mmCIF file of N, CA and C and ligand atoms in Angstrom:
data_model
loop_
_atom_site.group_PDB
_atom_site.id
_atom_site.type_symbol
_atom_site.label_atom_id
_atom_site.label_comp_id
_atom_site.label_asym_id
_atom_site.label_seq_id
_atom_site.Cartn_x
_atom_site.Cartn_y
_atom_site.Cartn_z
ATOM 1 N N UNK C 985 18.198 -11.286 66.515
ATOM 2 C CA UNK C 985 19.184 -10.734 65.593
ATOM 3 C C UNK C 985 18.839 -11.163 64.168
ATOM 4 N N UNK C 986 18.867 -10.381 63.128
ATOM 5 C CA UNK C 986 18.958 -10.492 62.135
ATOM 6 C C UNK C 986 20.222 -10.782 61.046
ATOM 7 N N UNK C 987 20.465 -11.715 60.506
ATOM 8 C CA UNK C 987 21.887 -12.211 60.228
ATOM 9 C C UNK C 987 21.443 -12.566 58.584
ATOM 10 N N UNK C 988 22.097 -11.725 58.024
ATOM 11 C CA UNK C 988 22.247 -11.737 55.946
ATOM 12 C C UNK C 988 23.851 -12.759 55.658
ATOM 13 N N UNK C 989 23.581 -13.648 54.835
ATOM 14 C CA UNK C 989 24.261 -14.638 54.492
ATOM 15 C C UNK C 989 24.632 -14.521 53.209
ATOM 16 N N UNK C 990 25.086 -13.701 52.042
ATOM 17 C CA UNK C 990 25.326 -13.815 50.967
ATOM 18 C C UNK C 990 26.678 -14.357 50.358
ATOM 19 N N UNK C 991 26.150 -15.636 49.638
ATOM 20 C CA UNK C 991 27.410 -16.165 48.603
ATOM 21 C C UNK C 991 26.817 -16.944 47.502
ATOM 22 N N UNK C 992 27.372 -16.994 46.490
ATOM 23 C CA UNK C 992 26.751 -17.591 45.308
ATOM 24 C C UNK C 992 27.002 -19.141 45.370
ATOM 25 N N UNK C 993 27.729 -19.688 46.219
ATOM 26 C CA UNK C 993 27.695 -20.954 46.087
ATOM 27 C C UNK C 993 27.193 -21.644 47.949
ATOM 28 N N UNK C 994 26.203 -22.630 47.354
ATOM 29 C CA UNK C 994 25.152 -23.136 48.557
ATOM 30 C C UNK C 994 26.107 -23.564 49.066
ATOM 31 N N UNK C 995 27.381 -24.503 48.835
ATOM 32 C CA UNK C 995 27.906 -24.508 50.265
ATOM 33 C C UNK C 995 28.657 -24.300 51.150
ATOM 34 N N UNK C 996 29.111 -22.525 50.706
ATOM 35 C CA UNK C 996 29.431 -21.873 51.610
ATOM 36 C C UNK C 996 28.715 -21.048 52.359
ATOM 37 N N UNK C 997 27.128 -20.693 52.139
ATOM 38 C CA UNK C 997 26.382 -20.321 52.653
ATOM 39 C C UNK C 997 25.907 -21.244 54.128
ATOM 40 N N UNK C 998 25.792 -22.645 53.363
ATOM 41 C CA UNK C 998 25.437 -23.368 54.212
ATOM 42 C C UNK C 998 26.414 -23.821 55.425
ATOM 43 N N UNK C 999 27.899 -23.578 55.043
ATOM 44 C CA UNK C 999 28.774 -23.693 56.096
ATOM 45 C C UNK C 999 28.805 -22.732 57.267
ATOM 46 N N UNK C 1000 28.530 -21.512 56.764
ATOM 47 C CA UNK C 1000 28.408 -20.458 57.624
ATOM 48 C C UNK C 1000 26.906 -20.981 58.820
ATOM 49 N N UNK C 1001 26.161 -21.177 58.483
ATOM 50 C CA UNK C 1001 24.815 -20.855 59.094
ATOM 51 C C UNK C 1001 24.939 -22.303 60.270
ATOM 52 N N UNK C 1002 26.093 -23.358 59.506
ATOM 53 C CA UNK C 1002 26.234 -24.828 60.523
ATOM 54 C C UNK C 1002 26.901 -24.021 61.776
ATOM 55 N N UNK C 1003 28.246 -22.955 61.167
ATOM 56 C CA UNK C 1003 28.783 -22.609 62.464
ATOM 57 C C UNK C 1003 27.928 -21.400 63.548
ATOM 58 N N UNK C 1004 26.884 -20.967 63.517
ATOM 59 C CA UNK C 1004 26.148 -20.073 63.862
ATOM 60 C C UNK C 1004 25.779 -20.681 65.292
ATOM 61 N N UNK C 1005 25.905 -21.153 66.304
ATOM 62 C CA UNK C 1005 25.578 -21.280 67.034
ATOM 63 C C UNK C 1005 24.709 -21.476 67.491
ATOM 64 N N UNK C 1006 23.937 -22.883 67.935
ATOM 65 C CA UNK C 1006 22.173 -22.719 68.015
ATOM 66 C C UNK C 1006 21.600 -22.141 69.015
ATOM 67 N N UNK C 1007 21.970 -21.885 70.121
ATOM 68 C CA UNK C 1007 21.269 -20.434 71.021
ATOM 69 C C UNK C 1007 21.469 -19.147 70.183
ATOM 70 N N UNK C 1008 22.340 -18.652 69.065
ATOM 71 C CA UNK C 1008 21.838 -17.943 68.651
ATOM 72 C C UNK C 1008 21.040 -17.925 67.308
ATOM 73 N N UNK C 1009 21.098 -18.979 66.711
ATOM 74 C CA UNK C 1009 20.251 -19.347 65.341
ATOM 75 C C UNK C 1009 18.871 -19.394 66.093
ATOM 76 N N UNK C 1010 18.580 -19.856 67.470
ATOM 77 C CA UNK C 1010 17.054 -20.315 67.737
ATOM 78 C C UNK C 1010 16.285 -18.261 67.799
ATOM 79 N N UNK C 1011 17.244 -17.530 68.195
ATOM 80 C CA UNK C 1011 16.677 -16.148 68.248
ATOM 81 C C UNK C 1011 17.301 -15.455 67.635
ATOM 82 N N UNK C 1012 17.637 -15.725 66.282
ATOM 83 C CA UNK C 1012 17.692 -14.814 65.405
ATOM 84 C C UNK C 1012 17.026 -15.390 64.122
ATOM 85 N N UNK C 1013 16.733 -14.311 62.923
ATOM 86 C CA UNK C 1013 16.385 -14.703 61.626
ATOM 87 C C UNK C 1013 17.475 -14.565 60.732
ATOM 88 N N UNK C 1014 17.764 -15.750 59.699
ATOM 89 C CA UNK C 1014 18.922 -15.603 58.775
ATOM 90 C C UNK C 1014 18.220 -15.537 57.666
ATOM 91 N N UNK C 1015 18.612 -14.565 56.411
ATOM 92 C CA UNK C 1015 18.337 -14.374 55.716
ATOM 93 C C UNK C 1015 19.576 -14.747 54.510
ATOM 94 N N UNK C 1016 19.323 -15.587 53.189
ATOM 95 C CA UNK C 1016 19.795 -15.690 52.616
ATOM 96 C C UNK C 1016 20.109 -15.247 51.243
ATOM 97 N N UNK C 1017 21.040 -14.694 50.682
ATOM 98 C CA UNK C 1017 21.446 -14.271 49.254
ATOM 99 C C UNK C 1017 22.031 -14.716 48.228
ATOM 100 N N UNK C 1018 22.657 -14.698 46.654
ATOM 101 C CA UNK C 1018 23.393 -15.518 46.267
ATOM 102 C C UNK C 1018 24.053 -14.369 45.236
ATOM 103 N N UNK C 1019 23.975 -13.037 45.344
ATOM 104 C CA UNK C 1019 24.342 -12.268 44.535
ATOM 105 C C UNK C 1019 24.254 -11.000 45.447
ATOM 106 N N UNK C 1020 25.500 -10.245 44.669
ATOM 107 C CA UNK C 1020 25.327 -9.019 45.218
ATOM 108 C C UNK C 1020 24.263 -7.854 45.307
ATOM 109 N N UNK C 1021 23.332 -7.996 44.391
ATOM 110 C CA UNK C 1021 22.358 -7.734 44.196
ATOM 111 C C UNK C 1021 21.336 -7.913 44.656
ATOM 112 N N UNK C 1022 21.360 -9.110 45.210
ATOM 113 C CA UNK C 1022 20.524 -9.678 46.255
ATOM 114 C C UNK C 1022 21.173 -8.990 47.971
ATOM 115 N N UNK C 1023 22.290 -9.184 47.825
ATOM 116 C CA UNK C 1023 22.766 -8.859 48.756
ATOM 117 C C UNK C 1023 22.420 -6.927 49.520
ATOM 118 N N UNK C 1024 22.018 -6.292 48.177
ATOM 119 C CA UNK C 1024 21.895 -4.996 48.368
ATOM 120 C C UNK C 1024 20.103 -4.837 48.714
ATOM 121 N N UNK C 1025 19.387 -5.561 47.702
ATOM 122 C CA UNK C 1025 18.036 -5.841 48.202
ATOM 123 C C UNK C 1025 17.757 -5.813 49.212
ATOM 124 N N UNK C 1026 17.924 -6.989 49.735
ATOM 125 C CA UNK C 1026 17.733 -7.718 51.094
ATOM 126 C C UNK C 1026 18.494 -6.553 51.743
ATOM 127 N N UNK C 1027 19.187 -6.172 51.649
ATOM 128 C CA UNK C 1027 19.738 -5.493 53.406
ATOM 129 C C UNK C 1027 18.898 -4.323 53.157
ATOM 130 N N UNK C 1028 18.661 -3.726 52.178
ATOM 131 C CA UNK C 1028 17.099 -2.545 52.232
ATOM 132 C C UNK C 1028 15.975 -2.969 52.577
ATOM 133 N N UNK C 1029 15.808 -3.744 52.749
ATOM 134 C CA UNK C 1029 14.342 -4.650 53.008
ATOM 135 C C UNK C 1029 14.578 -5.221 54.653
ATOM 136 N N UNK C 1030 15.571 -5.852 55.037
ATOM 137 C CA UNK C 1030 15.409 -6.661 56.251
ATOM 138 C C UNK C 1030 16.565 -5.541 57.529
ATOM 139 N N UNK C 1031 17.351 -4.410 56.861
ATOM 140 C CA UNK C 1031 17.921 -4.125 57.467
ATOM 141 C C UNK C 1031 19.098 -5.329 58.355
ATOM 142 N N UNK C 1032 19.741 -6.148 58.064
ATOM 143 C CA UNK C 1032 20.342 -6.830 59.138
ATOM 144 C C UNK C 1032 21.196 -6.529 60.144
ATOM 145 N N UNK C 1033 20.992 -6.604 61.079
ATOM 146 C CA UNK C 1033 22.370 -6.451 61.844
ATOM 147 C C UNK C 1033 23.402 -6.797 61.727
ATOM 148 N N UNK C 1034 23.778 -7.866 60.717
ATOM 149 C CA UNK C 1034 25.520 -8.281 60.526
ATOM 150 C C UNK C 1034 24.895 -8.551 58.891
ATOM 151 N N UNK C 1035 25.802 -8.676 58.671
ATOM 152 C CA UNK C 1035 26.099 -9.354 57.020
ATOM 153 C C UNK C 1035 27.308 -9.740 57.122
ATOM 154 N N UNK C 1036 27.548 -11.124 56.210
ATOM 155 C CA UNK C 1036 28.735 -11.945 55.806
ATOM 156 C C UNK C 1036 28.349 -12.077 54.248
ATOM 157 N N UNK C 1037 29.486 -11.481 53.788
ATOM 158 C CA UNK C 1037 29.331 -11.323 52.137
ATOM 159 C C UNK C 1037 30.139 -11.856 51.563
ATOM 160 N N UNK C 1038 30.122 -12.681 50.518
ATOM 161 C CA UNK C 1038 31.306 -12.890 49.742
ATOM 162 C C UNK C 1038 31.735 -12.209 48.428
ATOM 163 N N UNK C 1039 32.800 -12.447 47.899
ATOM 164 C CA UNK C 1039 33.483 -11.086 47.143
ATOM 165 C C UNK C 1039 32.999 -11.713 45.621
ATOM 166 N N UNK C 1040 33.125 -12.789 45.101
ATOM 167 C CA UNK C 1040 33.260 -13.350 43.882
ATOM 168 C C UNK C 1040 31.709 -13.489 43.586
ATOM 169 N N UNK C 1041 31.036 -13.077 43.282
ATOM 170 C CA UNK C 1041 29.475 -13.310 42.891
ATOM 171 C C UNK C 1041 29.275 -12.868 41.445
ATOM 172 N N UNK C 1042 27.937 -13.801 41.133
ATOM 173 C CA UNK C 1042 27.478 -13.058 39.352
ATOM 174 C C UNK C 1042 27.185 -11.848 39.882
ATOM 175 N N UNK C 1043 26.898 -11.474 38.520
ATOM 176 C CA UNK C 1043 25.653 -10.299 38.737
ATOM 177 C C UNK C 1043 26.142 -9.139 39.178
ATOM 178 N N UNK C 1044 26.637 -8.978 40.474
ATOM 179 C CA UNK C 1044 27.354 -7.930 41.283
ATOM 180 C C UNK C 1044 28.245 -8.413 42.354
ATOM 181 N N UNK C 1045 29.243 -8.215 41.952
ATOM 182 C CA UNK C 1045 30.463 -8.857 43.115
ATOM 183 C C UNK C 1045 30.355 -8.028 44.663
ATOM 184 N N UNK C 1046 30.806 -8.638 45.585
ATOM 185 C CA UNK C 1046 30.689 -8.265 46.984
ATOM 186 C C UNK C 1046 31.332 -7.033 46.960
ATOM 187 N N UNK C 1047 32.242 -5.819 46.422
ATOM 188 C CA UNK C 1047 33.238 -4.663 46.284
ATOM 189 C C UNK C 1047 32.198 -3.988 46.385
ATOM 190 N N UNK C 1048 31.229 -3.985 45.162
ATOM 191 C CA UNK C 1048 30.187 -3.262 44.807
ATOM 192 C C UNK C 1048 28.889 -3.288 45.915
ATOM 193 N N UNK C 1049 28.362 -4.871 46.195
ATOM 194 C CA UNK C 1049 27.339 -4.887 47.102
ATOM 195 C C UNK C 1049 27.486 -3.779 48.216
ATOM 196 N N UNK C 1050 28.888 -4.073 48.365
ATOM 197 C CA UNK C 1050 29.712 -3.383 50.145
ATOM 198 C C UNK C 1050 29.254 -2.199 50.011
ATOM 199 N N UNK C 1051 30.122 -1.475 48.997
ATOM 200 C CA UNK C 1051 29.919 -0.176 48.332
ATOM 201 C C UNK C 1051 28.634 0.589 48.594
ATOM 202 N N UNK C 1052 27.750 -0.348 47.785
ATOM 203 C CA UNK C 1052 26.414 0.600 48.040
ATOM 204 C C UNK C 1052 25.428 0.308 49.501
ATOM 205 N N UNK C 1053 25.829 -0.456 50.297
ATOM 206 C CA UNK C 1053 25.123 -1.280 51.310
ATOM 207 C C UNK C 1053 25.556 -0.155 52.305
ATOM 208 N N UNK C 1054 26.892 0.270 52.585
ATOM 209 C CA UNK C 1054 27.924 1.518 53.052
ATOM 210 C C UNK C 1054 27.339 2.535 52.794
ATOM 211 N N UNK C 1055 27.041 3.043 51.748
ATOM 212 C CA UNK C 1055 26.269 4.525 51.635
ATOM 213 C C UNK C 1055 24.768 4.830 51.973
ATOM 214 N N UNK C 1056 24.596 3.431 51.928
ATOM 215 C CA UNK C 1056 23.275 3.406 52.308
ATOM 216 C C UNK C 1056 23.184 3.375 53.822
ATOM 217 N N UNK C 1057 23.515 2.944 54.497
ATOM 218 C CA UNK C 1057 24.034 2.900 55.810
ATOM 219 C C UNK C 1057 25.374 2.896 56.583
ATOM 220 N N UNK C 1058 25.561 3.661 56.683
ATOM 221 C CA UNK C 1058 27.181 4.104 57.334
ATOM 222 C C UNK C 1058 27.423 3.118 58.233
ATOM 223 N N UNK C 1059 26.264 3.032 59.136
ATOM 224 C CA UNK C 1059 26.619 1.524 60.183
ATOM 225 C C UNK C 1059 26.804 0.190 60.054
ATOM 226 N N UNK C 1060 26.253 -0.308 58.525
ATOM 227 C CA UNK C 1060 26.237 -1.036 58.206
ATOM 228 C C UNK C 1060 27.461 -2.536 58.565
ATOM 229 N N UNK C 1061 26.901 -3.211 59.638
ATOM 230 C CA UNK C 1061 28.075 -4.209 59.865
ATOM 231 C C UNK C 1061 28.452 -5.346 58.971
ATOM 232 N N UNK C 1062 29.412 -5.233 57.747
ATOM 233 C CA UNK C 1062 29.860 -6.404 57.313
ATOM 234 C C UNK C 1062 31.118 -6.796 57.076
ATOM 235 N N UNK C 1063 30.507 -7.988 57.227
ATOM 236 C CA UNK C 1063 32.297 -9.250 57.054
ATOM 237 C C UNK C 1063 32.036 -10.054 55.820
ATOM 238 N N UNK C 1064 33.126 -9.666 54.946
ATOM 239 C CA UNK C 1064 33.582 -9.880 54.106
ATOM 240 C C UNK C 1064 34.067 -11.395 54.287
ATOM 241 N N UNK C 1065 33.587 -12.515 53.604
ATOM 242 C CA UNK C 1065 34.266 -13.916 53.997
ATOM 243 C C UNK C 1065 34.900 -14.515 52.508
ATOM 244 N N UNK C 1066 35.734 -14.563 52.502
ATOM 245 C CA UNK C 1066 36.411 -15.135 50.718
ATOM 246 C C UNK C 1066 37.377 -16.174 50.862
ATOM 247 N N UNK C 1067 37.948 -16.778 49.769
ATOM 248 C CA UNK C 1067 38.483 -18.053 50.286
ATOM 249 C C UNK C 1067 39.966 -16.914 50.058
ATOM 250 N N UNK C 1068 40.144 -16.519 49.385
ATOM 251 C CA UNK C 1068 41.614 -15.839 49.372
ATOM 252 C C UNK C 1068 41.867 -14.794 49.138
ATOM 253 N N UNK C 1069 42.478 -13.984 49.625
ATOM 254 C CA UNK C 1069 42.525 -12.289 49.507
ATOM 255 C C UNK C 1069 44.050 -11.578 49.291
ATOM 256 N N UNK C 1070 44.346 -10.743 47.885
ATOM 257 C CA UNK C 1070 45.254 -10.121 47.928
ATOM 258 C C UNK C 1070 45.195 -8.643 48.663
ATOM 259 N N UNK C 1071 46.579 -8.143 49.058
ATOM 260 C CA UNK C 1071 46.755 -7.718 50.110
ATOM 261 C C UNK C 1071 45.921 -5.926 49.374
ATOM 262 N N UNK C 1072 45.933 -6.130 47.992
ATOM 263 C CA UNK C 1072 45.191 -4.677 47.061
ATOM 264 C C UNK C 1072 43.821 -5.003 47.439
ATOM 265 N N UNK C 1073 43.081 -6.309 47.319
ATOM 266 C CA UNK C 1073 42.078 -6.636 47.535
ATOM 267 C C UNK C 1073 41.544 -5.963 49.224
ATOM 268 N N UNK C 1074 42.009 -6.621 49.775
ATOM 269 C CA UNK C 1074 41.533 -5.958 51.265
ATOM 270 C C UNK C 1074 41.871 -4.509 51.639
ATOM 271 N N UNK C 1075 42.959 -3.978 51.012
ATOM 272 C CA UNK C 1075 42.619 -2.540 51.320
ATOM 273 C C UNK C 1075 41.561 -2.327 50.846
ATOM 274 N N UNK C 1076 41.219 -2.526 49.620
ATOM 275 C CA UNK C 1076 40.532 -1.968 48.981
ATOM 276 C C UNK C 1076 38.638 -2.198 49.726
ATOM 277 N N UNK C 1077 38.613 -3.233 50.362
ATOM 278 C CA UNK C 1077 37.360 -3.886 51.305
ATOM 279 C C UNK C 1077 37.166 -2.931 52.494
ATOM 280 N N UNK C 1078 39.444 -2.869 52.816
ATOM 281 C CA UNK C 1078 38.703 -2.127 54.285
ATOM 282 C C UNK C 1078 38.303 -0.792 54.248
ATOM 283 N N UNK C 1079 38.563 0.061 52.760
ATOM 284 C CA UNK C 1079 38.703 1.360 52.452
ATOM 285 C C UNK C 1079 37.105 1.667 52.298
ATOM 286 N N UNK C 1080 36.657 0.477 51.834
ATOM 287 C CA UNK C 1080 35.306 0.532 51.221
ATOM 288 C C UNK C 1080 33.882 0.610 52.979
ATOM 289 N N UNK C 1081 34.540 0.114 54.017
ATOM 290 C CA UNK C 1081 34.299 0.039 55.312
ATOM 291 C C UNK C 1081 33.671 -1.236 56.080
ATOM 292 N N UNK C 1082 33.864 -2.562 55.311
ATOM 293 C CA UNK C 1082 33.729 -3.659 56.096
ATOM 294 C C UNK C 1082 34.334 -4.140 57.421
ATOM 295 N N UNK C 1083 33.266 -4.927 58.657
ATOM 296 C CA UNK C 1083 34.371 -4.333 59.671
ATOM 297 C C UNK C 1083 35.830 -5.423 59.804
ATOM 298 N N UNK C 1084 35.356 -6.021 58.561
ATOM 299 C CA UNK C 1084 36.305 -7.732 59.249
ATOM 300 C C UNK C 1084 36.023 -7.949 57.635
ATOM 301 N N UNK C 1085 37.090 -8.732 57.387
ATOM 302 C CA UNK C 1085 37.719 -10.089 56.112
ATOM 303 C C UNK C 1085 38.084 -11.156 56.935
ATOM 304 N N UNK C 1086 37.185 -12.557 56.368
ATOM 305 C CA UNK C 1086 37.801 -13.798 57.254
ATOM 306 C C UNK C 1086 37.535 -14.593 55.822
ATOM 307 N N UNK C 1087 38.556 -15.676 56.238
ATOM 308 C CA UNK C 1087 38.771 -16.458 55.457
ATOM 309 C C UNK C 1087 38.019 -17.763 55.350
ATOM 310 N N UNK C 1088 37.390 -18.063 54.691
ATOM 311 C CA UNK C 1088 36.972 -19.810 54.392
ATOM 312 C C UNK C 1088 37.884 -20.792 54.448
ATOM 313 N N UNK C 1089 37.385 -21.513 55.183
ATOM 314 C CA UNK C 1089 36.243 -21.608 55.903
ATOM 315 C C UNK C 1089 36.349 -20.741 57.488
ATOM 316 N N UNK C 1090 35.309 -20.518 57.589
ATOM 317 C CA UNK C 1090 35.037 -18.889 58.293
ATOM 318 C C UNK C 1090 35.029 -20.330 59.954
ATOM 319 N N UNK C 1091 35.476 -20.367 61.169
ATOM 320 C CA UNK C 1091 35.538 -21.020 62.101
ATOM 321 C C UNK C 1091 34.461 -20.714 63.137
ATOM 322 N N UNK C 1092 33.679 -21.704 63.968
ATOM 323 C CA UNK C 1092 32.991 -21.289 64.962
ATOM 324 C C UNK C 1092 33.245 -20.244 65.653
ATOM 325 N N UNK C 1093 34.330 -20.373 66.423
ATOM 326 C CA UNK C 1093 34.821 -19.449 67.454
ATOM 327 C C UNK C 1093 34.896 -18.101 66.698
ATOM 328 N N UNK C 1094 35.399 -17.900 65.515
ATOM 329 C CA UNK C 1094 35.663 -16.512 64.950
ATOM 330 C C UNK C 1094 33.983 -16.229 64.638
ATOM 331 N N UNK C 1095 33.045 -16.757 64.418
ATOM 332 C CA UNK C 1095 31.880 -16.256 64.363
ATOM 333 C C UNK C 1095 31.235 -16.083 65.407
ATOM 334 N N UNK C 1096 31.319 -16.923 66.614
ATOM 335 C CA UNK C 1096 30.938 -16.508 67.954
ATOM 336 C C UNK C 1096 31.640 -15.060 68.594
ATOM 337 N N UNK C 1097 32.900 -14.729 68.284
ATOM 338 C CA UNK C 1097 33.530 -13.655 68.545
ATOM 339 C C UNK C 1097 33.115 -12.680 68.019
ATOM 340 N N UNK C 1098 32.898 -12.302 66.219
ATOM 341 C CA UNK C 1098 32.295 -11.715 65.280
ATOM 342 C C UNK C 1098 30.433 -11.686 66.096
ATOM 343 N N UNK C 1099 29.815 -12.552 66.405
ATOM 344 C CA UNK C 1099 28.722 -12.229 66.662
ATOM 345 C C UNK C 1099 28.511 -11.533 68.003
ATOM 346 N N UNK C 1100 29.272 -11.595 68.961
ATOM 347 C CA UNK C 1100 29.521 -11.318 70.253
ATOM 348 C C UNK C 1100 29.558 -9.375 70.262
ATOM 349 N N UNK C 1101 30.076 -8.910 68.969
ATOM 350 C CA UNK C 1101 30.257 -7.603 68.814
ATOM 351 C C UNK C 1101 28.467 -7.303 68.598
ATOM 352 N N UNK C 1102 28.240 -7.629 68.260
ATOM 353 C CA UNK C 1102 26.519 -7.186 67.434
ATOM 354 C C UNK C 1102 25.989 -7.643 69.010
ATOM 355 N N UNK C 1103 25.675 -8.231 69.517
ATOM 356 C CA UNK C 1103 24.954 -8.607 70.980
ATOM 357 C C UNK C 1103 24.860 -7.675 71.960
HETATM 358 MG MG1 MG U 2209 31.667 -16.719 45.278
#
């Protein structure tokens, strides 16, 4: 599996990838981002099977990454992970077609569940 990690700050990136499970970290590749921009790169380049994006980034905020990551691929699976979300905010995520918003810190089990869909 291929798994895209984008957030502008290392250690929420790095929290995510602790809860990843190591039978599935040992067979999959994670790829990391720190901008939305990066975030749009990379998923043209590595295609991932999931993405976990966060919303607050330089450069290009996660609304936008989503946005064009979505048109670019309709299938495109991502979860949106932010520390806090107004209720305009997430329509506006789920309108945009992410399949999930979770909150930080994002929990083992909800990423084993979240990864369990892609498997
Ligand atoms: Mg951020």
């Amino acid at each position: 599996m291929k798994i895209l990690i984008v957030d502008d700050t290392k250690l929420s990136r790095a929290m995510i990838i602790k809860r990843i499970p190591d039978n599935v970290k040992n067979s999959s590749k994670i790829f990391l981002g720190t901008n939305g921009r990066e975030a749009v790169e990379l998923y043209k380049e590595i295609k991932p099977d999931i993405t976990f994006l966060d919303l607050t980034m330089p450069e290009m905020d996660g609304f936008k990454a989503l946005e064009i990551i979505r048109a670019y691929d309709p299938d495109a699976q991502v979860y949106v992970v932010t520390a806090d979300i107004q209720a305009k905010a997430r329509e506006r995520i789920i309108a945009l077609g992410a399949k999930g918003i979770e909150k930080k810190p994002i929990d083992e089990s909800r990423i084993v569940q979240i990864l369990a869909t892609i498997q």
